[in-house]
Amino acid sequence: MADPRIIAVVGATGAQGGGLVRAIAKDTSGAYKARAITRDPRSEKAQALAKLGAEVVAGDVDDEASLRRAFDGAHGAFCVTFFWDHFSAEKEIAEAANMALAAKDAGVKHVIWSTLEDTRKWIPLSDTRMPTLQGKYKVPHFDGKGEADARFAEIGVPTTLLLTSFYWENFIHFGMGPKKDKDGKLALTLPMGTKKLPGIAVEDIGKCALGVFRKGRDFIGRATGIAGEHLTGAQMAAAFTRALGQTVSYSPLTPDQFRKLGFPGADDIGNMFQFNADMEVMFCGARGVESTRALNPELQTFDQWLAVNKARIPLD
Ligand SMILES: NC(=O)c1ccc[n+]([C@@H]2O[C@H](COP(=O)([O-])OP(=O)(O)OC[C@H]3O[C@@H](n4cnc5c(N)ncnc54)[C@H](OP(=O)(O)O)[C@@H]3O)[C@@H](O)[C@H]2O)c1
């Protein structure tokens, strides 16, 4: 049997990259071996990946030379940036260029770039329906990634653009889950009106990425979007009601109310929800559920995700 193809995984100790390392570890075909890239190979999380059979190497997306070493000899590379660590779209663009240059130099055959739309293609800065942020963005954590797509093409790396979706884990870690209102009743308060939001269990992103590497050539030079389901706020509230065994209502905020919630990034996320809602048809259309399931047959529905995760959702 041929040697396994090495897949170098940026963000391997995190959510998206970790899902890919675990998917490769579970894959019984022996076709791939994960190379987990971390800033600290001795960390507990990195060592847990080594125990799963991953090779663990040092690398930092701000240091191109370290990426070049980490990508050396790899067939594939999964590339992701970490907006919420620094809130800078410009930093993400520079980091994406570092990854693209390192992949080109190392001769990587297939890069997956975890990206999102540059919303300014649909909502130019002159459009006053939502505020311009940081001087030149509408949704900074989308726009920087979308702007960086071109770097992979310009540098000439064989790339699949993987358009991800809202993690349902945001209901656990990002404080977006149902909360008790002043009457003690649970309410989901997202600024989505009656529109649908594509969402996904974050572990499924890595499984889809492995599906993209398996499909190989067919997916190079194109974008593919992934989602577990497209759901309205009312549908998500109904699913919470079923899972939690207590009524959860949907009580939509306006995007402006959401932007004014005051936590760091509230304006960015408020704009994001407004973009998702205003561009619902395009945004959901770019993330087909059946095409996602074709990449990852284990794709979870929201009900399935809730059944496993409901106890982790803080309701206070
Ligand atoms: N939340 C959502 O709904 C959602 C949806 C779609 C897309 N996204 C995007 O997903 C991205 C984050 O991905 P994630 O959730 O997988 O991240 P994550 O779980 O926060 O993982 C981050 C991992 O990346 C590593 N890391 C951080 N800075 C690094 C650097 N300079 N160089 C190398 N590695 C570094 C860290 O590992 P070490 O400490 O081991 O180095 C960390 O474990 C964001 O850009 C966000 O916009 C989020």
PDB file of C-alpha atoms in Angstrom, residues 38-301:
ATOM      1  CA  THR A  38       0.424  24.210  16.821  1.00  0.00           C
ATOM      2  CA  ARG A  39       2.410  27.008  18.391  1.00  0.00           C
ATOM      3  CA  ASP A  40       3.159  24.708  21.320  1.00  0.00           C
ATOM      4  CA  PRO A  41       3.718  21.026  20.519  1.00  0.00           C
ATOM      5  CA  ARG A  42       4.078  20.271  24.248  1.00  0.00           C
ATOM      6  CA  SER A  43       0.620  21.534  25.211  1.00  0.00           C
ATOM      7  CA  GLU A  44      -1.949  19.099  26.557  1.00  0.00           C
ATOM      8  CA  LYS A  45      -4.167  19.586  23.516  1.00  0.00           C
ATOM      9  CA  ALA A  46      -1.285  18.948  21.135  1.00  0.00           C
ATOM     10  CA  GLN A  47      -0.250  15.845  23.029  1.00  0.00           C
ATOM     11  CA  ALA A  48      -3.830  14.540  22.887  1.00  0.00           C
ATOM     12  CA  LEU A  49      -3.610  14.769  19.083  1.00  0.00           C
ATOM     13  CA  ALA A  50      -0.296  12.893  19.121  1.00  0.00           C
ATOM     14  CA  LYS A  51      -2.031  10.114  21.053  1.00  0.00           C
ATOM     15  CA  LEU A  52      -4.549   9.860  18.210  1.00  0.00           C
ATOM     16  CA  GLY A  53      -1.657   9.198  15.822  1.00  0.00           C
ATOM     17  CA  ALA A  54      -1.071  12.709  14.469  1.00  0.00           C
ATOM     18  CA  GLU A  55       2.424  14.009  13.898  1.00  0.00           C
ATOM     19  CA  VAL A  56       2.664  17.238  15.919  1.00  0.00           C
ATOM     20  CA  VAL A  57       4.817  20.074  14.589  1.00  0.00           C
ATOM     21  CA  ALA A  58       5.424  23.703  15.492  1.00  0.00           C
ATOM     22  CA  GLY A  59       4.048  26.466  13.293  1.00  0.00           C
ATOM     23  CA  ASP A  60       2.602  29.943  13.550  1.00  0.00           C
ATOM     24  CA  VAL A  61       0.465  31.609  10.884  1.00  0.00           C
ATOM     25  CA  ASP A  62       2.334  34.866  11.534  1.00  0.00           C
ATOM     26  CA  ASP A  63       5.662  33.217  10.655  1.00  0.00           C
ATOM     27  CA  GLU A  64       5.856  32.079   7.037  1.00  0.00           C
ATOM     28  CA  ALA A  65       9.137  30.207   7.503  1.00  0.00           C
ATOM     29  CA  SER A  66       7.596  28.082  10.251  1.00  0.00           C
ATOM     30  CA  LEU A  67       4.668  27.262   7.940  1.00  0.00           C
ATOM     31  CA  ARG A  68       7.044  26.363   5.126  1.00  0.00           C
ATOM     32  CA  ARG A  69       8.690  23.806   7.433  1.00  0.00           C
ATOM     33  CA  ALA A  70       5.340  22.565   8.695  1.00  0.00           C
ATOM     34  CA  PHE A  71       3.999  22.088   5.136  1.00  0.00           C
ATOM     35  CA  ASP A  72       7.138  20.345   3.860  1.00  0.00           C
ATOM     36  CA  GLY A  73       6.279  17.032   2.188  1.00  0.00           C
ATOM     37  CA  ALA A  74       2.549  17.445   2.779  1.00  0.00           C
ATOM     38  CA  HIS A  75       0.042  16.483   0.116  1.00  0.00           C
ATOM     39  CA  GLY A  76      -2.656  18.724   1.576  1.00  0.00           C
ATOM     40  CA  ALA A  77      -2.964  21.684   3.925  1.00  0.00           C
ATOM     41  CA  PHE A  78      -6.004  22.898   5.830  1.00  0.00           C
ATOM     42  CA  CYS A  79      -5.707  26.653   6.370  1.00  0.00           C
ATOM     43  CA  VAL A  80      -7.718  28.713   8.833  1.00  0.00           C
ATOM     44  CA  THR A  81      -7.272  32.043  10.646  1.00  0.00           C
ATOM     45  CA  PHE A  82      -8.409  33.157  14.095  1.00  0.00           C
ATOM     46  CA  PHE A  83     -10.292  36.437  13.844  1.00  0.00           C
ATOM     47  CA  TRP A  84     -11.673  36.400  17.369  1.00  0.00           C
ATOM     48  CA  ASP A  85      -8.160  36.230  18.857  1.00  0.00           C
ATOM     49  CA  HIS A  86      -7.327  39.707  17.485  1.00  0.00           C
ATOM     50  CA  PHE A  87     -10.356  41.215  15.644  1.00  0.00           C
ATOM     51  CA  SER A  88      -8.188  42.224  12.674  1.00  0.00           C
ATOM     52  CA  ALA A  89      -9.246  41.410   9.109  1.00  0.00           C
ATOM     53  CA  GLU A  90      -5.924  42.780   7.871  1.00  0.00           C
ATOM     54  CA  LYS A  91      -4.040  40.322  10.043  1.00  0.00           C
ATOM     55  CA  GLU A  92      -6.144  37.482   8.617  1.00  0.00           C
ATOM     56  CA  ILE A  93      -5.330  38.602   5.066  1.00  0.00           C
ATOM     57  CA  ALA A  94      -1.582  38.689   5.864  1.00  0.00           C
ATOM     58  CA  GLU A  95      -1.788  35.267   7.538  1.00  0.00           C
ATOM     59  CA  ALA A  96      -3.642  33.794   4.559  1.00  0.00           C
ATOM     60  CA  ALA A  97      -0.895  35.113   2.270  1.00  0.00           C
ATOM     61  CA  ASN A  98       1.723  33.504   4.539  1.00  0.00           C
ATOM     62  CA  MET A  99      -0.087  30.167   4.269  1.00  0.00           C
ATOM     63  CA  ALA A 100      -0.511  30.452   0.495  1.00  0.00           C
ATOM     64  CA  LEU A 101       3.186  31.330  -0.027  1.00  0.00           C
ATOM     65  CA  ALA A 102       4.337  28.526   2.252  1.00  0.00           C
ATOM     66  CA  ALA A 103       2.059  26.030   0.482  1.00  0.00           C
ATOM     67  CA  LYS A 104       3.328  27.129  -2.917  1.00  0.00           C
ATOM     68  CA  ASP A 105       6.946  26.891  -1.807  1.00  0.00           C
ATOM     69  CA  ALA A 106       6.426  23.461  -0.242  1.00  0.00           C
ATOM     70  CA  GLY A 107       4.645  22.169  -3.361  1.00  0.00           C
ATOM     71  CA  VAL A 108       1.417  21.308  -1.522  1.00  0.00           C
ATOM     72  CA  LYS A 109      -0.977  19.673  -3.992  1.00  0.00           C
ATOM     73  CA  HIS A 110      -4.281  20.685  -2.407  1.00  0.00           C
ATOM     74  CA  VAL A 111      -5.045  23.504   0.019  1.00  0.00           C
ATOM     75  CA  ILE A 112      -8.381  23.996   1.733  1.00  0.00           C
ATOM     76  CA  TRP A 113      -8.869  27.629   2.762  1.00  0.00           C
ATOM     77  CA  SER A 114     -11.573  28.004   5.407  1.00  0.00           C
ATOM     78  CA  THR A 115     -13.260  31.182   4.289  1.00  0.00           C
ATOM     79  CA  LEU A 116     -16.421  33.280   4.269  1.00  0.00           C
ATOM     80  CA  GLU A 117     -17.923  35.787   1.852  1.00  0.00           C
ATOM     81  CA  ASP A 118     -16.469  39.246   1.286  1.00  0.00           C
ATOM     82  CA  THR A 119     -19.818  40.873   2.065  1.00  0.00           C
ATOM     83  CA  ARG A 120     -18.766  44.107   0.338  1.00  0.00           C
ATOM     84  CA  LYS A 121     -19.420  42.395  -3.015  1.00  0.00           C
ATOM     85  CA  TRP A 122     -23.137  42.491  -2.108  1.00  0.00           C
ATOM     86  CA  ILE A 123     -23.247  45.395   0.327  1.00  0.00           C
ATOM     87  CA  PRO A 124     -20.725  48.031  -0.750  1.00  0.00           C
ATOM     88  CA  LEU A 125     -19.317  50.435   1.806  1.00  0.00           C
ATOM     89  CA  SER A 126     -21.599  53.152   0.391  1.00  0.00           C
ATOM     90  CA  ASP A 127     -24.689  51.132   1.386  1.00  0.00           C
ATOM     91  CA  THR A 128     -26.022  52.720   4.564  1.00  0.00           C
ATOM     92  CA  ARG A 129     -28.248  49.859   5.696  1.00  0.00           C
ATOM     93  CA  MET A 130     -25.455  48.760   8.036  1.00  0.00           C
ATOM     94  CA  PRO A 131     -22.491  50.677   9.456  1.00  0.00           C
ATOM     95  CA  THR A 132     -19.025  50.451   7.935  1.00  0.00           C
ATOM     96  CA  LEU A 133     -16.629  49.020  10.541  1.00  0.00           C
ATOM     97  CA  GLN A 134     -12.891  49.508  11.031  1.00  0.00           C
ATOM     98  CA  GLY A 135     -12.967  52.032   8.159  1.00  0.00           C
ATOM     99  CA  LYS A 136     -13.303  49.597   5.267  1.00  0.00           C
ATOM    100  CA  TYR A 137     -15.384  46.559   6.162  1.00  0.00           C
ATOM    101  CA  LYS A 138     -19.029  45.687   6.603  1.00  0.00           C
ATOM    102  CA  VAL A 139     -18.489  42.333   8.348  1.00  0.00           C
ATOM    103  CA  PRO A 140     -14.787  42.343   9.254  1.00  0.00           C
ATOM    104  CA  HIS A 141     -14.603  38.660  10.230  1.00  0.00           C
ATOM    105  CA  PHE A 142     -16.116  37.723   6.846  1.00  0.00           C
ATOM    106  CA  ASP A 143     -14.592  40.361   4.592  1.00  0.00           C
ATOM    107  CA  GLY A 144     -10.937  39.715   5.433  1.00  0.00           C
ATOM    108  CA  LYS A 145     -11.314  36.003   4.727  1.00  0.00           C
ATOM    109  CA  GLY A 146     -13.181  36.676   1.479  1.00  0.00           C
ATOM    110  CA  GLU A 147     -10.595  39.246   0.381  1.00  0.00           C
ATOM    111  CA  ALA A 148      -7.856  36.713   1.118  1.00  0.00           C
ATOM    112  CA  ASP A 149      -9.388  34.151  -1.318  1.00  0.00           C
ATOM    113  CA  ALA A 150      -7.615  35.945  -4.164  1.00  0.00           C
ATOM    114  CA  ARG A 151      -4.202  35.500  -2.524  1.00  0.00           C
ATOM    115  CA  PHE A 152      -4.363  31.726  -3.011  1.00  0.00           C
ATOM    116  CA  ALA A 153      -5.226  32.183  -6.693  1.00  0.00           C
ATOM    117  CA  GLU A 154      -2.615  34.920  -7.287  1.00  0.00           C
ATOM    118  CA  ILE A 155       0.121  32.869  -5.622  1.00  0.00           C
ATOM    119  CA  GLY A 156      -0.944  29.883  -7.713  1.00  0.00           C
ATOM    120  CA  VAL A 157      -1.861  27.292  -5.103  1.00  0.00           C
ATOM    121  CA  PRO A 158      -4.375  24.522  -5.964  1.00  0.00           C
ATOM    122  CA  THR A 159      -7.107  25.555  -3.574  1.00  0.00           C
ATOM    123  CA  THR A 160     -10.644  24.730  -2.502  1.00  0.00           C
ATOM    124  CA  LEU A 161     -12.481  27.618  -0.839  1.00  0.00           C
ATOM    125  CA  LEU A 162     -14.480  26.080   1.994  1.00  0.00           C
ATOM    126  CA  LEU A 163     -17.337  28.411   2.979  1.00  0.00           C
ATOM    127  CA  THR A 164     -18.211  27.485   6.545  1.00  0.00           C
ATOM    128  CA  SER A 165     -21.397  28.201   8.517  1.00  0.00           C
ATOM    129  CA  PHE A 166     -22.453  29.455  11.947  1.00  0.00           C
ATOM    130  CA  TYR A 167     -21.256  26.941  14.544  1.00  0.00           C
ATOM    131  CA  TRP A 168     -24.092  25.648  16.712  1.00  0.00           C
ATOM    132  CA  GLU A 169     -21.386  25.628  19.431  1.00  0.00           C
ATOM    133  CA  ASN A 170     -21.949  29.411  19.571  1.00  0.00           C
ATOM    134  CA  PHE A 171     -24.955  28.475  21.707  1.00  0.00           C
ATOM    135  CA  ILE A 172     -22.469  27.011  24.228  1.00  0.00           C
ATOM    136  CA  HIS A 173     -19.387  29.215  24.060  1.00  0.00           C
ATOM    137  CA  PHE A 174     -20.458  32.514  22.540  1.00  0.00           C
ATOM    138  CA  GLY A 175     -23.430  33.286  24.779  1.00  0.00           C
ATOM    139  CA  MET A 176     -25.925  33.089  21.903  1.00  0.00           C
ATOM    140  CA  GLY A 177     -28.172  30.376  23.340  1.00  0.00           C
ATOM    141  CA  PRO A 178     -31.635  30.846  24.870  1.00  0.00           C
ATOM    142  CA  LYS A 179     -31.694  32.975  27.994  1.00  0.00           C
ATOM    143  CA  LYS A 180     -34.353  33.599  30.643  1.00  0.00           C
ATOM    144  CA  ASP A 181     -36.285  36.803  30.012  1.00  0.00           C
ATOM    145  CA  LYS A 182     -37.585  39.080  32.762  1.00  0.00           C
ATOM    146  CA  ASP A 183     -40.508  36.686  33.339  1.00  0.00           C
ATOM    147  CA  GLY A 184     -38.136  33.718  33.724  1.00  0.00           C
ATOM    148  CA  LYS A 185     -39.129  32.281  30.337  1.00  0.00           C
ATOM    149  CA  LEU A 186     -36.504  31.050  27.887  1.00  0.00           C
ATOM    150  CA  ALA A 187     -36.124  33.097  24.728  1.00  0.00           C
ATOM    151  CA  LEU A 188     -33.791  32.893  21.759  1.00  0.00           C
ATOM    152  CA  THR A 189     -32.954  36.457  20.725  1.00  0.00           C
ATOM    153  CA  LEU A 190     -31.140  36.473  17.403  1.00  0.00           C
ATOM    154  CA  PRO A 191     -31.475  39.272  14.823  1.00  0.00           C
ATOM    155  CA  MET A 192     -32.661  37.067  11.965  1.00  0.00           C
ATOM    156  CA  GLY A 193     -36.287  38.111  11.484  1.00  0.00           C
ATOM    157  CA  THR A 194     -37.981  35.212   9.725  1.00  0.00           C
ATOM    158  CA  LYS A 195     -34.928  34.283   7.651  1.00  0.00           C
ATOM    159  CA  LYS A 196     -32.960  31.039   7.663  1.00  0.00           C
ATOM    160  CA  LEU A 197     -29.441  30.678   9.024  1.00  0.00           C
ATOM    161  CA  PRO A 198     -27.144  27.918   7.743  1.00  0.00           C
ATOM    162  CA  GLY A 199     -25.593  26.257  10.803  1.00  0.00           C
ATOM    163  CA  ILE A 200     -23.320  23.311  11.475  1.00  0.00           C
ATOM    164  CA  ALA A 201     -21.846  21.220  14.283  1.00  0.00           C
ATOM    165  CA  VAL A 202     -18.246  22.371  14.277  1.00  0.00           C
ATOM    166  CA  GLU A 203     -16.910  18.806  14.370  1.00  0.00           C
ATOM    167  CA  ASP A 204     -18.588  18.286  10.984  1.00  0.00           C
ATOM    168  CA  ILE A 205     -16.419  20.980   9.356  1.00  0.00           C
ATOM    169  CA  GLY A 206     -13.311  18.815   9.723  1.00  0.00           C
ATOM    170  CA  LYS A 207     -15.174  15.760   8.455  1.00  0.00           C
ATOM    171  CA  CYS A 208     -16.276  17.747   5.390  1.00  0.00           C
ATOM    172  CA  ALA A 209     -12.708  18.925   4.856  1.00  0.00           C
ATOM    173  CA  LEU A 210     -11.554  15.304   4.778  1.00  0.00           C
ATOM    174  CA  GLY A 211     -14.326  14.662   2.234  1.00  0.00           C
ATOM    175  CA  VAL A 212     -12.951  17.492   0.092  1.00  0.00           C
ATOM    176  CA  PHE A 213      -9.405  16.074   0.262  1.00  0.00           C
ATOM    177  CA  ARG A 214     -10.792  12.670  -0.751  1.00  0.00           C
ATOM    178  CA  LYS A 215     -12.581  14.148  -3.775  1.00  0.00           C
ATOM    179  CA  GLY A 216      -9.311  15.882  -4.667  1.00  0.00           C
ATOM    180  CA  ARG A 217      -9.021  17.259  -8.173  1.00  0.00           C
ATOM    181  CA  ASP A 218     -12.771  17.777  -8.652  1.00  0.00           C
ATOM    182  CA  PHE A 219     -12.757  20.344  -5.847  1.00  0.00           C
ATOM    183  CA  ILE A 220      -9.601  22.267  -6.738  1.00  0.00           C
ATOM    184  CA  GLY A 221     -10.155  25.767  -8.088  1.00  0.00           C
ATOM    185  CA  ARG A 222     -13.680  26.095  -6.756  1.00  0.00           C
ATOM    186  CA  ALA A 223     -15.673  27.098  -3.720  1.00  0.00           C
ATOM    187  CA  THR A 224     -17.894  24.754  -1.768  1.00  0.00           C
ATOM    188  CA  GLY A 225     -20.154  25.761   1.095  1.00  0.00           C
ATOM    189  CA  ILE A 226     -21.182  23.503   3.943  1.00  0.00           C
ATOM    190  CA  ALA A 227     -24.095  23.463   6.406  1.00  0.00           C
ATOM    191  CA  GLY A 228     -25.864  20.902   8.575  1.00  0.00           C
ATOM    192  CA  GLU A 229     -29.244  22.635   8.215  1.00  0.00           C
ATOM    193  CA  HIS A 230     -30.778  25.982   7.258  1.00  0.00           C
ATOM    194  CA  LEU A 231     -33.113  27.012  10.081  1.00  0.00           C
ATOM    195  CA  THR A 232     -35.188  30.037  11.042  1.00  0.00           C
ATOM    196  CA  GLY A 233     -35.053  31.411  14.565  1.00  0.00           C
ATOM    197  CA  ALA A 234     -38.519  29.945  15.184  1.00  0.00           C
ATOM    198  CA  GLN A 235     -37.361  26.508  13.985  1.00  0.00           C
ATOM    199  CA  MET A 236     -34.292  26.658  16.241  1.00  0.00           C
ATOM    200  CA  ALA A 237     -36.464  27.715  19.196  1.00  0.00           C
ATOM    201  CA  ALA A 238     -38.792  24.757  18.494  1.00  0.00           C
ATOM    202  CA  ALA A 239     -35.793  22.415  18.430  1.00  0.00           C
ATOM    203  CA  PHE A 240     -34.569  23.858  21.766  1.00  0.00           C
ATOM    204  CA  THR A 241     -38.076  23.328  23.174  1.00  0.00           C
ATOM    205  CA  ARG A 242     -38.040  19.646  22.117  1.00  0.00           C
ATOM    206  CA  ALA A 243     -34.522  19.053  23.428  1.00  0.00           C
ATOM    207  CA  LEU A 244     -34.791  20.935  26.729  1.00  0.00           C
ATOM    208  CA  GLY A 245     -38.341  19.882  27.545  1.00  0.00           C
ATOM    209  CA  GLN A 246     -39.312  23.470  28.290  1.00  0.00           C
ATOM    210  CA  THR A 247     -40.713  26.168  26.057  1.00  0.00           C
ATOM    211  CA  VAL A 248     -38.196  28.357  24.259  1.00  0.00           C
ATOM    212  CA  SER A 249     -39.688  31.223  22.291  1.00  0.00           C
ATOM    213  CA  TYR A 250     -38.040  33.111  19.460  1.00  0.00           C
ATOM    214  CA  SER A 251     -37.883  36.803  20.179  1.00  0.00           C
ATOM    215  CA  PRO A 252     -35.970  38.469  17.348  1.00  0.00           C
ATOM    216  CA  LEU A 253     -33.923  41.604  17.891  1.00  0.00           C
ATOM    217  CA  THR A 254     -33.338  44.070  15.093  1.00  0.00           C
ATOM    218  CA  PRO A 255     -29.748  44.064  13.782  1.00  0.00           C
ATOM    219  CA  ASP A 256     -29.361  47.535  15.286  1.00  0.00           C
ATOM    220  CA  GLN A 257     -30.440  46.326  18.738  1.00  0.00           C
ATOM    221  CA  PHE A 258     -27.946  43.480  18.436  1.00  0.00           C
ATOM    222  CA  ARG A 259     -25.102  45.806  17.349  1.00  0.00           C
ATOM    223  CA  LYS A 260     -25.746  47.851  20.476  1.00  0.00           C
ATOM    224  CA  LEU A 261     -25.439  44.904  22.904  1.00  0.00           C
ATOM    225  CA  GLY A 262     -21.992  46.220  23.684  1.00  0.00           C
ATOM    226  CA  PHE A 263     -19.866  43.081  23.878  1.00  0.00           C
ATOM    227  CA  PRO A 264     -16.656  43.108  21.790  1.00  0.00           C
ATOM    228  CA  GLY A 265     -17.585  42.302  18.190  1.00  0.00           C
ATOM    229  CA  ALA A 266     -21.357  42.903  18.651  1.00  0.00           C
ATOM    230  CA  ASP A 267     -21.339  45.346  15.715  1.00  0.00           C
ATOM    231  CA  ASP A 268     -19.524  42.838  13.480  1.00  0.00           C
ATOM    232  CA  ILE A 269     -21.914  40.006  14.418  1.00  0.00           C
ATOM    233  CA  GLY A 270     -24.956  42.272  14.093  1.00  0.00           C
ATOM    234  CA  ASN A 271     -23.839  43.144  10.562  1.00  0.00           C
ATOM    235  CA  MET A 272     -23.214  39.454   9.890  1.00  0.00           C
ATOM    236  CA  PHE A 273     -26.764  38.489  10.848  1.00  0.00           C
ATOM    237  CA  GLN A 274     -28.132  41.340   8.757  1.00  0.00           C
ATOM    238  CA  PHE A 275     -26.054  40.209   5.757  1.00  0.00           C
ATOM    239  CA  ASN A 276     -27.149  36.573   6.230  1.00  0.00           C
ATOM    240  CA  ALA A 277     -30.789  37.651   6.410  1.00  0.00           C
ATOM    241  CA  ASP A 278     -30.732  40.180   3.561  1.00  0.00           C
ATOM    242  CA  MET A 279     -28.835  37.732   1.315  1.00  0.00           C
ATOM    243  CA  GLU A 280     -30.690  34.641   2.557  1.00  0.00           C
ATOM    244  CA  VAL A 281     -31.206  33.039  -0.849  1.00  0.00           C
ATOM    245  CA  MET A 282     -27.602  33.482  -1.990  1.00  0.00           C
ATOM    246  CA  PHE A 283     -26.156  32.680   1.448  1.00  0.00           C
ATOM    247  CA  CYS A 284     -28.141  29.470   1.988  1.00  0.00           C
ATOM    248  CA  GLY A 285     -27.808  28.557  -1.689  1.00  0.00           C
ATOM    249  CA  ALA A 286     -24.018  28.605  -1.368  1.00  0.00           C
ATOM    250  CA  ARG A 287     -24.222  26.009   1.442  1.00  0.00           C
ATOM    251  CA  GLY A 288     -26.252  23.063   0.209  1.00  0.00           C
ATOM    252  CA  VAL A 289     -27.112  20.533   2.890  1.00  0.00           C
ATOM    253  CA  GLU A 290     -27.252  17.543   0.541  1.00  0.00           C
ATOM    254  CA  SER A 291     -23.907  18.420  -1.077  1.00  0.00           C
ATOM    255  CA  THR A 292     -22.483  18.738   2.449  1.00  0.00           C
ATOM    256  CA  ARG A 293     -23.829  15.285   3.337  1.00  0.00           C
ATOM    257  CA  ALA A 294     -22.180  13.907   0.195  1.00  0.00           C
ATOM    258  CA  LEU A 295     -18.838  15.070   1.624  1.00  0.00           C
ATOM    259  CA  ASN A 296     -19.654  13.885   5.137  1.00  0.00           C
ATOM    260  CA  PRO A 297     -22.317  11.177   5.500  1.00  0.00           C
ATOM    261  CA  GLU A 298     -22.207  11.607   9.320  1.00  0.00           C
ATOM    262  CA  LEU A 299     -23.444  15.222   9.024  1.00  0.00           C
ATOM    263  CA  GLN A 300     -25.545  16.106  12.094  1.00  0.00           C
ATOM    264  CA  THR A 301     -28.908  17.819  12.086  1.00  0.00           C
TER     265      THR A 301
END
